CSV table of C-alpha atoms and ligand atoms in Angstrom, one decimal:
chain,number,residue,atom,x,y,z
A,66,UNK,CA,-59.5,-219.0,-119.7
A,67,UNK,CA,-60.6,-222.6,-120.3
A,68,UNK,CA,-61.2,-224.9,-117.4
A,69,UNK,CA,-58.3,-227.1,-118.3
A,70,UNK,CA,-55.9,-224.1,-118.5
A,71,UNK,CA,-57.0,-222.9,-115.1
A,72,UNK,CA,-56.4,-226.4,-113.6
A,73,UNK,CA,-52.9,-226.5,-115.1
A,74,UNK,CA,-52.1,-223.0,-113.9
A,75,UNK,CA,-53.4,-223.7,-110.4
A,76,UNK,CA,-51.2,-226.8,-110.1
A,77,UNK,CA,-48.1,-224.8,-111.0
A,78,UNK,CA,-48.8,-221.3,-109.6
A,79,UNK,CA,-46.5,-219.4,-107.3
A,80,UNK,CA,-43.6,-221.8,-107.4
A,81,UNK,CA,-45.9,-224.8,-106.6
A,82,UNK,CA,-44.9,-228.2,-108.1
A,83,UNK,CA,-46.1,-231.7,-108.2
A,84,UNK,CA,-45.4,-234.6,-105.9
A,85,UNK,CA,-45.1,-237.8,-108.0
A,86,UNK,CA,-46.3,-240.4,-105.6
A,87,UNK,CA,-47.6,-242.8,-108.3
A,88,UNK,CA,-45.0,-245.6,-108.0
A,89,UNK,CA,-46.6,-248.9,-109.1
A,90,UNK,CA,-46.7,-251.5,-106.4
A,91,UNK,CA,-43.7,-253.2,-107.9
A,92,UNK,CA,-41.6,-249.9,-107.9
A,93,UNK,CA,-42.9,-249.0,-104.4
A,94,UNK,CA,-41.9,-252.4,-103.2
A,95,UNK,CA,-38.3,-251.8,-104.4
A,96,UNK,CA,-38.3,-248.4,-102.6
A,97,UNK,CA,-39.5,-250.0,-99.4
A,98,UNK,CA,-37.1,-252.9,-99.7
A,99,UNK,CA,-34.3,-250.4,-99.9
A,100,UNK,CA,-35.1,-249.2,-96.4
A,101,UNK,CA,-36.1,-252.6,-95.1
A,102,UNK,CA,-39.8,-252.0,-94.6
A,103,UNK,CA,-42.3,-254.7,-95.7
A,104,UNK,CA,-44.3,-253.5,-98.7
A,105,UNK,CA,-47.9,-254.0,-97.4
A,106,UNK,CA,-50.9,-252.0,-98.5
A,107,UNK,CA,-50.9,-250.5,-95.0
A,108,UNK,CA,-47.2,-249.4,-95.1
A,109,UNK,CA,-47.6,-247.9,-98.6
A,110,UNK,CA,-50.6,-246.0,-97.4
A,111,UNK,CA,-48.9,-244.9,-94.1
A,112,UNK,CA,-45.9,-243.4,-95.8
A,113,UNK,CA,-47.9,-241.7,-98.5
A,114,UNK,CA,-50.5,-240.4,-96.0
A,115,UNK,CA,-47.6,-239.0,-93.9
A,116,UNK,CA,-46.5,-236.9,-96.9
A,117,UNK,CA,-50.0,-235.9,-98.0
A,118,UNK,CA,-50.8,-234.5,-94.5
A,119,UNK,CA,-47.6,-232.4,-94.3
A,120,UNK,CA,-47.9,-228.7,-93.7
A,121,UNK,CA,-45.9,-227.9,-96.9
A,122,UNK,CA,-48.7,-229.4,-99.0
A,123,UNK,CA,-50.7,-226.2,-98.9
A,124,UNK,CA,-47.8,-223.9,-99.7
A,125,UNK,CA,-45.7,-226.0,-102.1
A,126,UNK,CA,-47.5,-228.9,-103.6
A,127,UNK,CA,-50.1,-227.9,-106.3
A,128,UNK,CA,-50.9,-231.5,-107.3
A,129,UNK,CA,-50.2,-235.1,-106.3
A,130,UNK,CA,-50.0,-237.9,-108.8
A,131,UNK,CA,-51.5,-241.0,-107.2
A,132,UNK,CA,-51.4,-244.7,-108.2
A,133,UNK,CA,-54.6,-246.7,-108.6
A,134,UNK,CA,-54.2,-248.4,-105.2
A,135,UNK,CA,-53.8,-245.1,-103.3
A,136,UNK,CA,-56.6,-243.2,-104.9
A,137,UNK,CA,-59.0,-245.8,-103.6
A,138,UNK,CA,-57.6,-245.9,-100.0
A,139,UNK,CA,-59.0,-244.3,-96.9
A,140,UNK,CA,-56.8,-242.1,-94.7
A,141,UNK,CA,-56.6,-242.8,-91.0
A,142,UNK,CA,-58.8,-239.8,-90.3
A,143,UNK,CA,-61.6,-241.4,-92.3
A,144,UNK,CA,-61.2,-239.2,-95.4
A,145,UNK,CA,-60.4,-240.7,-98.8
A,146,UNK,CA,-56.9,-239.9,-100.0
A,147,UNK,CA,-58.2,-237.5,-102.7
A,148,UNK,CA,-60.2,-235.7,-99.9
A,149,UNK,CA,-57.1,-235.4,-97.8
A,150,UNK,CA,-55.2,-233.9,-100.7
A,151,UNK,CA,-58.0,-231.5,-101.5
A,152,UNK,CA,-58.2,-230.4,-97.9
A,153,UNK,CA,-54.7,-228.7,-98.4
A,154,UNK,CA,-56.0,-227.0,-101.6
A,155,UNK,CA,-53.9,-229.3,-103.7
A,156,UNK,CA,-55.2,-231.2,-106.7
A,157,UNK,CA,-55.3,-235.0,-106.9
A,158,UNK,CA,-54.0,-236.6,-110.1
A,159,UNK,CA,-53.6,-240.2,-111.3
A,160,UNK,CA,-51.1,-242.2,-113.3
A,161,UNK,CA,-53.2,-243.9,-116.0
A,162,UNK,CA,-50.7,-245.8,-118.2
A,163,UNK,CA,-50.2,-249.5,-117.4
A,164,UNK,CA,-46.4,-249.5,-117.9
A,165,UNK,CA,-43.8,-249.7,-120.6
A,166,UNK,CA,-43.7,-253.0,-122.4
A,167,UNK,CA,-41.3,-254.3,-125.1
A,168,UNK,CA,-41.8,-252.5,-128.4
A,169,UNK,CA,-42.5,-255.1,-131.2
A,170,UNK,CA,-40.1,-254.3,-134.0
A,171,UNK,CA,-37.4,-253.0,-131.7
A,172,UNK,CA,-36.4,-255.4,-129.0
A,173,UNK,CA,-34.3,-253.0,-127.0
A,174,UNK,CA,-37.0,-250.4,-126.7
A,175,UNK,CA,-40.3,-249.9,-124.9
A,176,UNK,CA,-43.8,-248.7,-125.7
A,177,UNK,CA,-46.2,-247.5,-123.0
A,178,UNK,CA,-49.5,-249.3,-122.9
A,179,UNK,CA,-52.9,-248.5,-121.3
A,180,UNK,CA,-55.2,-247.1,-124.0
A,181,UNK,CA,-57.7,-250.0,-123.8
A,182,UNK,CA,-60.5,-249.2,-121.5
A,183,UNK,CA,-58.9,-245.8,-120.6
A,184,UNK,CA,-62.1,-243.8,-121.1
A,185,UNK,CA,-64.0,-245.9,-118.5
A,186,UNK,CA,-61.1,-245.8,-116.0
A,187,UNK,CA,-60.9,-242.0,-116.4
A,188,UNK,CA,-64.6,-241.6,-115.6
A,189,UNK,CA,-64.1,-243.6,-112.4
A,190,UNK,CA,-61.0,-241.5,-111.4
A,191,UNK,CA,-62.8,-238.3,-112.1
A,192,UNK,CA,-65.6,-239.4,-109.7
A,193,UNK,CA,-62.9,-240.2,-107.1
A,194,UNK,CA,-61.6,-236.6,-107.4
A,195,UNK,CA,-58.8,-236.7,-109.9
A,196,UNK,CA,-58.5,-233.6,-112.2
A,197,UNK,CA,-55.2,-234.4,-113.9
A,198,UNK,CA,-53.4,-237.5,-115.2
A,199,UNK,CA,-50.0,-238.8,-116.1
A,200,UNK,CA,-48.7,-241.1,-118.9
A,201,UNK,CA,-45.0,-241.7,-119.2
A,202,UNK,CA,-43.2,-242.7,-122.5
A,203,UNK,CA,-39.6,-243.9,-122.0
A,204,UNK,CA,-36.7,-243.7,-124.4
A,205,UNK,CA,-33.1,-245.1,-124.2
A,206,UNK,CA,-30.3,-243.2,-125.7
A,207,UNK,CA,-27.4,-244.7,-127.6
A,208,UNK,CA,-25.9,-244.5,-131.0
A,209,UNK,CA,-29.0,-246.2,-132.6
A,210,UNK,CA,-31.7,-245.2,-130.1
A,211,UNK,CA,-34.2,-243.9,-129.7
A,212,UNK,CA,-35.3,-245.3,-133.0
A,213,UNK,CA,-37.7,-243.5,-135.3
A,214,UNK,CA,-40.2,-246.3,-134.4
A,215,UNK,CA,-40.0,-245.6,-130.7
A,216,UNK,CA,-40.2,-241.9,-131.1
A,217,UNK,CA,-43.2,-242.1,-133.4
A,218,UNK,CA,-45.1,-244.9,-131.5
A,219,UNK,CA,-44.7,-243.3,-128.1
A,220,UNK,CA,-45.7,-239.9,-129.4
A,221,UNK,CA,-48.8,-241.4,-131.0
A,222,UNK,CA,-49.8,-243.2,-127.8
A,223,UNK,CA,-49.2,-240.0,-125.7
A,224,UNK,CA,-51.4,-238.0,-128.0
A,225,UNK,CA,-54.2,-240.7,-128.0
A,226,UNK,CA,-54.1,-240.7,-124.2
A,227,UNK,CA,-54.1,-236.9,-124.0
A,228,UNK,CA,-57.1,-236.7,-126.3
A,229,UNK,CA,-59.2,-239.0,-124.2
A,230,UNK,CA,-58.2,-237.3,-121.0
A,231,UNK,CA,-59.2,-233.9,-122.2
A,232,UNK,CA,-62.5,-235.3,-123.4
A,233,UNK,CA,-63.2,-236.3,-119.7
A,234,UNK,CA,-62.2,-232.7,-118.7
A,235,UNK,CA,-58.9,-233.5,-117.0
A,236,UNK,CA,-55.4,-232.1,-117.7
A,237,UNK,CA,-53.0,-234.6,-119.2
A,238,UNK,CA,-49.4,-234.6,-118.1
A,239,UNK,CA,-47.4,-235.6,-121.2
A,240,UNK,CA,-44.2,-237.3,-120.0
A,241,UNK,CA,-41.6,-238.3,-122.6
A,242,UNK,CA,-38.6,-239.4,-120.5
A,243,UNK,CA,-35.3,-239.7,-122.2
A,244,UNK,CA,-33.4,-241.8,-119.7
A,245,UNK,CA,-30.1,-240.8,-118.1
A,246,UNK,CA,-28.5,-244.2,-118.3
A,247,UNK,CA,-25.7,-244.6,-120.9
A,248,UNK,CA,-22.5,-242.9,-121.9
A,249,UNK,CA,-24.0,-240.3,-124.2
A,250,UNK,CA,-23.0,-236.7,-124.2
A,251,UNK,CA,-25.2,-233.8,-123.2
A,252,UNK,CA,-25.3,-232.8,-126.8
A,253,UNK,CA,-26.8,-236.2,-127.7
A,254,UNK,CA,-29.3,-235.7,-124.9
A,255,UNK,CA,-30.2,-232.3,-126.3
A,256,UNK,CA,-30.7,-233.5,-129.9
A,257,UNK,CA,-32.7,-236.7,-129.0
A,258,UNK,CA,-34.8,-234.9,-126.4
A,259,UNK,CA,-35.6,-232.2,-128.9
A,260,UNK,CA,-36.6,-234.7,-131.5
A,261,UNK,CA,-38.8,-236.7,-129.0
A,262,UNK,CA,-40.6,-233.6,-127.7
A,263,UNK,CA,-41.1,-232.2,-131.2
A,264,UNK,CA,-42.7,-235.4,-132.4
A,265,UNK,CA,-45.0,-235.5,-129.3
A,266,UNK,CA,-46.3,-232.0,-130.1
A,267,UNK,CA,-46.8,-232.9,-133.8
A,268,UNK,CA,-49.0,-235.8,-132.7
A,269,UNK,CA,-50.8,-233.8,-130.0
A,270,UNK,CA,-51.7,-231.2,-132.6
A,271,UNK,CA,-52.8,-233.9,-135.0
A,272,UNK,CA,-55.1,-235.3,-132.3
A,273,UNK,CA,-56.6,-231.8,-131.7
A,274,UNK,CA,-55.3,-231.4,-128.1
A,275,UNK,CA,-56.0,-228.0,-126.4
A,276,UNK,CA,-52.3,-227.2,-125.7
A,277,UNK,CA,-53.3,-224.6,-123.1
A,278,UNK,CA,-54.6,-227.6,-121.0
A,279,UNK,CA,-51.5,-229.7,-121.1
A,280,UNK,CA,-48.5,-229.9,-118.7
A,281,UNK,CA,-45.2,-231.2,-120.2
A,282,UNK,CA,-43.1,-233.4,-118.0
A,283,UNK,CA,-39.6,-233.7,-119.6
A,284,UNK,CA,-36.1,-234.7,-118.5
A,285,UNK,CA,-33.5,-232.0,-118.0
A,286,UNK,CA,-30.6,-232.0,-120.5
A,287,UNK,CA,-27.8,-233.9,-118.9
A,288,UNK,CA,-24.9,-236.2,-120.1
A,289,UNK,CA,-25.5,-239.9,-119.5
A,290,UNK,CA,-24.6,-241.4,-116.1
A,291,UNK,CA,-21.6,-243.2,-117.6
A,292,UNK,CA,-20.4,-240.2,-119.7
A,293,UNK,CA,-16.9,-238.9,-119.3
A,294,UNK,CA,-18.0,-235.4,-120.2
A,295,UNK,CA,-20.5,-234.5,-117.5
A,296,UNK,CA,-22.0,-231.1,-117.5
A,297,UNK,CA,-23.3,-229.2,-114.5
A,298,UNK,CA,-25.3,-226.3,-113.2
A,299,UNK,CA,-25.4,-223.4,-115.7
A,300,UNK,CA,-24.8,-225.6,-118.7
A,301,UNK,CA,-27.6,-227.9,-117.8
A,302,UNK,CA,-29.9,-224.9,-117.3
A,303,UNK,CA,-28.9,-223.2,-120.6
A,304,UNK,CA,-29.3,-226.3,-122.7
A,305,UNK,CA,-32.6,-227.3,-121.1
A,306,UNK,CA,-34.1,-223.9,-121.6
A,307,UNK,CA,-32.8,-223.8,-125.2
A,308,UNK,CA,-34.3,-227.2,-126.0
A,309,UNK,CA,-37.7,-226.4,-124.6
A,310,UNK,CA,-37.8,-223.0,-126.2
A,311,UNK,CA,-37.4,-224.5,-129.6
A,312,UNK,CA,-39.5,-227.7,-129.1
A,313,UNK,CA,-42.5,-226.6,-127.1
A,314,UNK,CA,-45.4,-224.6,-128.6
A,315,UNK,CA,-46.0,-221.3,-126.8
A,316,UNK,CA,-49.6,-222.2,-125.9
A,317,UNK,CA,-48.4,-224.8,-123.3
A,318,UNK,CA,-48.8,-223.1,-119.8
A,319,UNK,CA,-46.3,-225.2,-117.8
A,320,UNK,CA,-43.4,-227.5,-117.7
A,321,UNK,CA,-42.8,-229.7,-114.7
A,322,UNK,CA,-39.5,-231.6,-114.7
A,323,UNK,CA,-38.9,-235.2,-113.6
A,324,UNK,CA,-35.9,-235.8,-111.4
A,325,UNK,CA,-34.9,-239.0,-113.3
A,326,UNK,CA,-32.2,-240.3,-110.9
A,327,UNK,CA,-30.5,-237.0,-110.0
A,328,UNK,CA,-29.8,-236.5,-106.3
A,329,UNK,CA,-32.2,-234.3,-104.3
A,330,UNK,CA,-29.8,-231.4,-104.3
A,331,UNK,CA,-28.9,-231.6,-108.0
A,332,UNK,CA,-32.6,-231.6,-108.9
A,333,UNK,CA,-33.1,-228.5,-106.8
A,334,UNK,CA,-30.0,-226.7,-108.0
A,335,UNK,CA,-30.7,-227.4,-111.6
A,336,UNK,CA,-34.3,-226.3,-111.4
A,337,UNK,CA,-33.2,-223.1,-109.7
A,338,UNK,CA,-30.7,-222.3,-112.5
A,339,UNK,CA,-33.3,-223.2,-115.2
A,340,UNK,CA,-35.5,-220.6,-113.6
A,341,UNK,CA,-32.7,-218.0,-113.6
A,342,UNK,CA,-32.2,-218.6,-117.4
A,343,UNK,CA,-35.8,-219.1,-118.2
A,344,UNK,CA,-36.5,-216.3,-120.8
A,345,UNK,CA,-39.7,-218.0,-122.0
A,346,UNK,CA,-43.3,-217.6,-120.9
A,347,UNK,CA,-43.5,-221.2,-119.7
A,348,UNK,CA,-43.8,-221.8,-115.9
A,349,UNK,CA,-40.9,-224.2,-115.1
A,350,UNK,CA,-41.4,-226.2,-112.0
A,351,UNK,CA,-41.0,-229.8,-110.7
A,352,UNK,CA,-42.9,-233.1,-110.7
A,353,UNK,CA,-40.5,-235.1,-108.6
A,354,UNK,CA,-40.8,-238.6,-107.3
A,355,UNK,CA,-37.4,-239.7,-105.8
A,356,UNK,CA,-36.1,-236.1,-105.4
A,357,UNK,CA,-38.9,-235.2,-103.1
A,358,UNK,CA,-39.3,-238.5,-101.2
A,359,UNK,CA,-35.8,-240.1,-100.8
A,360,UNK,CA,-34.7,-238.5,-97.5
A,361,UNK,CA,-38.3,-238.5,-96.1
A,362,UNK,CA,-38.5,-242.3,-96.8
A,363,UNK,CA,-35.2,-242.9,-95.0
A,364,UNK,CA,-36.3,-240.9,-92.0
A,365,UNK,CA,-39.7,-242.6,-91.9
A,366,UNK,CA,-38.1,-246.1,-92.1
A,367,UNK,CA,-36.3,-245.4,-88.8
A,368,UNK,CA,-39.6,-245.1,-87.0
A,369,UNK,CA,-42.8,-245.2,-89.0
A,370,UNK,CA,-44.8,-243.9,-86.0
A,371,UNK,CA,-42.7,-240.6,-85.8
A,372,UNK,CA,-44.8,-238.7,-88.3
A,373,UNK,CA,-43.4,-235.3,-87.3
A,374,UNK,CA,-39.8,-236.1,-88.1
A,375,UNK,CA,-40.7,-237.5,-91.5
A,376,UNK,CA,-42.9,-234.5,-92.3
A,377,UNK,CA,-40.1,-232.1,-91.3
A,378,UNK,CA,-37.8,-233.7,-93.8
A,379,UNK,CA,-40.4,-233.7,-96.6
A,380,UNK,CA,-41.5,-230.0,-95.8
A,381,UNK,CA,-37.9,-228.9,-96.2
A,382,UNK,CA,-37.4,-230.6,-99.6
A,383,UNK,CA,-40.8,-229.3,-100.8
A,384,UNK,CA,-39.9,-225.8,-99.7
A,385,UNK,CA,-36.4,-225.9,-101.4
A,386,UNK,CA,-38.0,-227.0,-104.7
A,387,UNK,CA,-40.7,-224.3,-104.5
A,388,UNK,CA,-38.0,-221.7,-104.0
A,389,UNK,CA,-36.0,-223.2,-106.9
A,390,UNK,CA,-39.1,-223.1,-109.1
A,391,UNK,CA,-39.0,-219.3,-108.6
A,392,UNK,CA,-35.2,-219.0,-108.9
A,393,UNK,CA,-34.9,-218.1,-105.3
A,394,UNK,CA,-33.0,-221.1,-103.9
A,395,UNK,CA,-29.4,-221.0,-102.6
A,396,UNK,CA,-27.3,-223.7,-101.2
A,397,UNK,CA,-27.0,-222.1,-97.8
A,398,UNK,CA,-30.7,-222.6,-97.3
A,399,UNK,CA,-30.1,-226.3,-97.2
A,400,UNK,CA,-28.6,-226.2,-93.7
B,173,LIG,P1,-38.6,-239.2,-110.6
B,173,LIG,O1,-38.6,-237.7,-110.2
B,173,LIG,O2,-38.2,-240.1,-109.5
B,173,LIG,O3,-37.8,-239.4,-111.9
B,173,LIG,O4,-40.1,-239.6,-110.9
B,173,LIG,C1,-40.9,-238.8,-111.6
B,173,LIG,C2,-41.9,-239.6,-112.3
B,173,LIG,O5,-43.1,-239.4,-112.1
B,173,LIG,C3,-41.5,-240.6,-113.3
B,173,LIG,O6,-42.6,-241.0,-114.1
């Protein structure tokens, strides 16, 4: 087994998933504004440290994706944040793209940037303890989108990123996110997501990526948020598994879904059903941001000193998702 393959498997083994705590300062400020807490470096650290020192970290969270600010911060107990994460046998990771910018040639679409200087930044992150990375490409759906240009250029950037990451001995999370916003049908989501993922793997193979050392982070197959023909539960699961089965090469060890704006319970329920229908060899787990943090953030904002209450809420969500990643969740466990 290669070193990269064993890191990927360790992150996603036994129902473990990934905590995506890599919100940029601008996004984190929006999240904190929503609960009326000032977005200072101390508050951002305080909330994140509360999650990273929870008891569920050891049992449920195989990896944590950090943002540049956080990976360089010290925890209140004097450890660095990566050391705190490693102390629960979880693996620190880092978001390395520098955000989605307007795509020249298609004003309505975006291209993710961050390749310049990436090799040097990765060497620094490796020294700080990171062993995996994330890069997110983002795609709108409508009648005309995503365009061939956006599908090709984002796949190319993802592959160039993944090649440099593997060169530095880290596992790249490849995240092509087809957004939920819009009135598109689930069938449109299925078709466009398949096309996007297939193009990503075509480019990854061209760039000689070791696919056994990659984690794919896709969206689930859903109808758009404004669609009149929503699908639920079993249909989401069947279409999602069908899409991944046909689009992802069998060498890839694991798939970790983003939550993408689904509620906490929807994200858990859909993941559980996906695992019931998963007739592939891929591990199918979670790499959730909002769906792991939303209730914990609300609780924390009531009293930021009450660490236990926030951790209790976070531990519950982490546990529910780890059960779902094994197809063992049921709604009555939520109470
Ligand atoms: P959500 O689960 O909130 O969609 O975030 C996942 C993520 O990391 C997006 O890049």
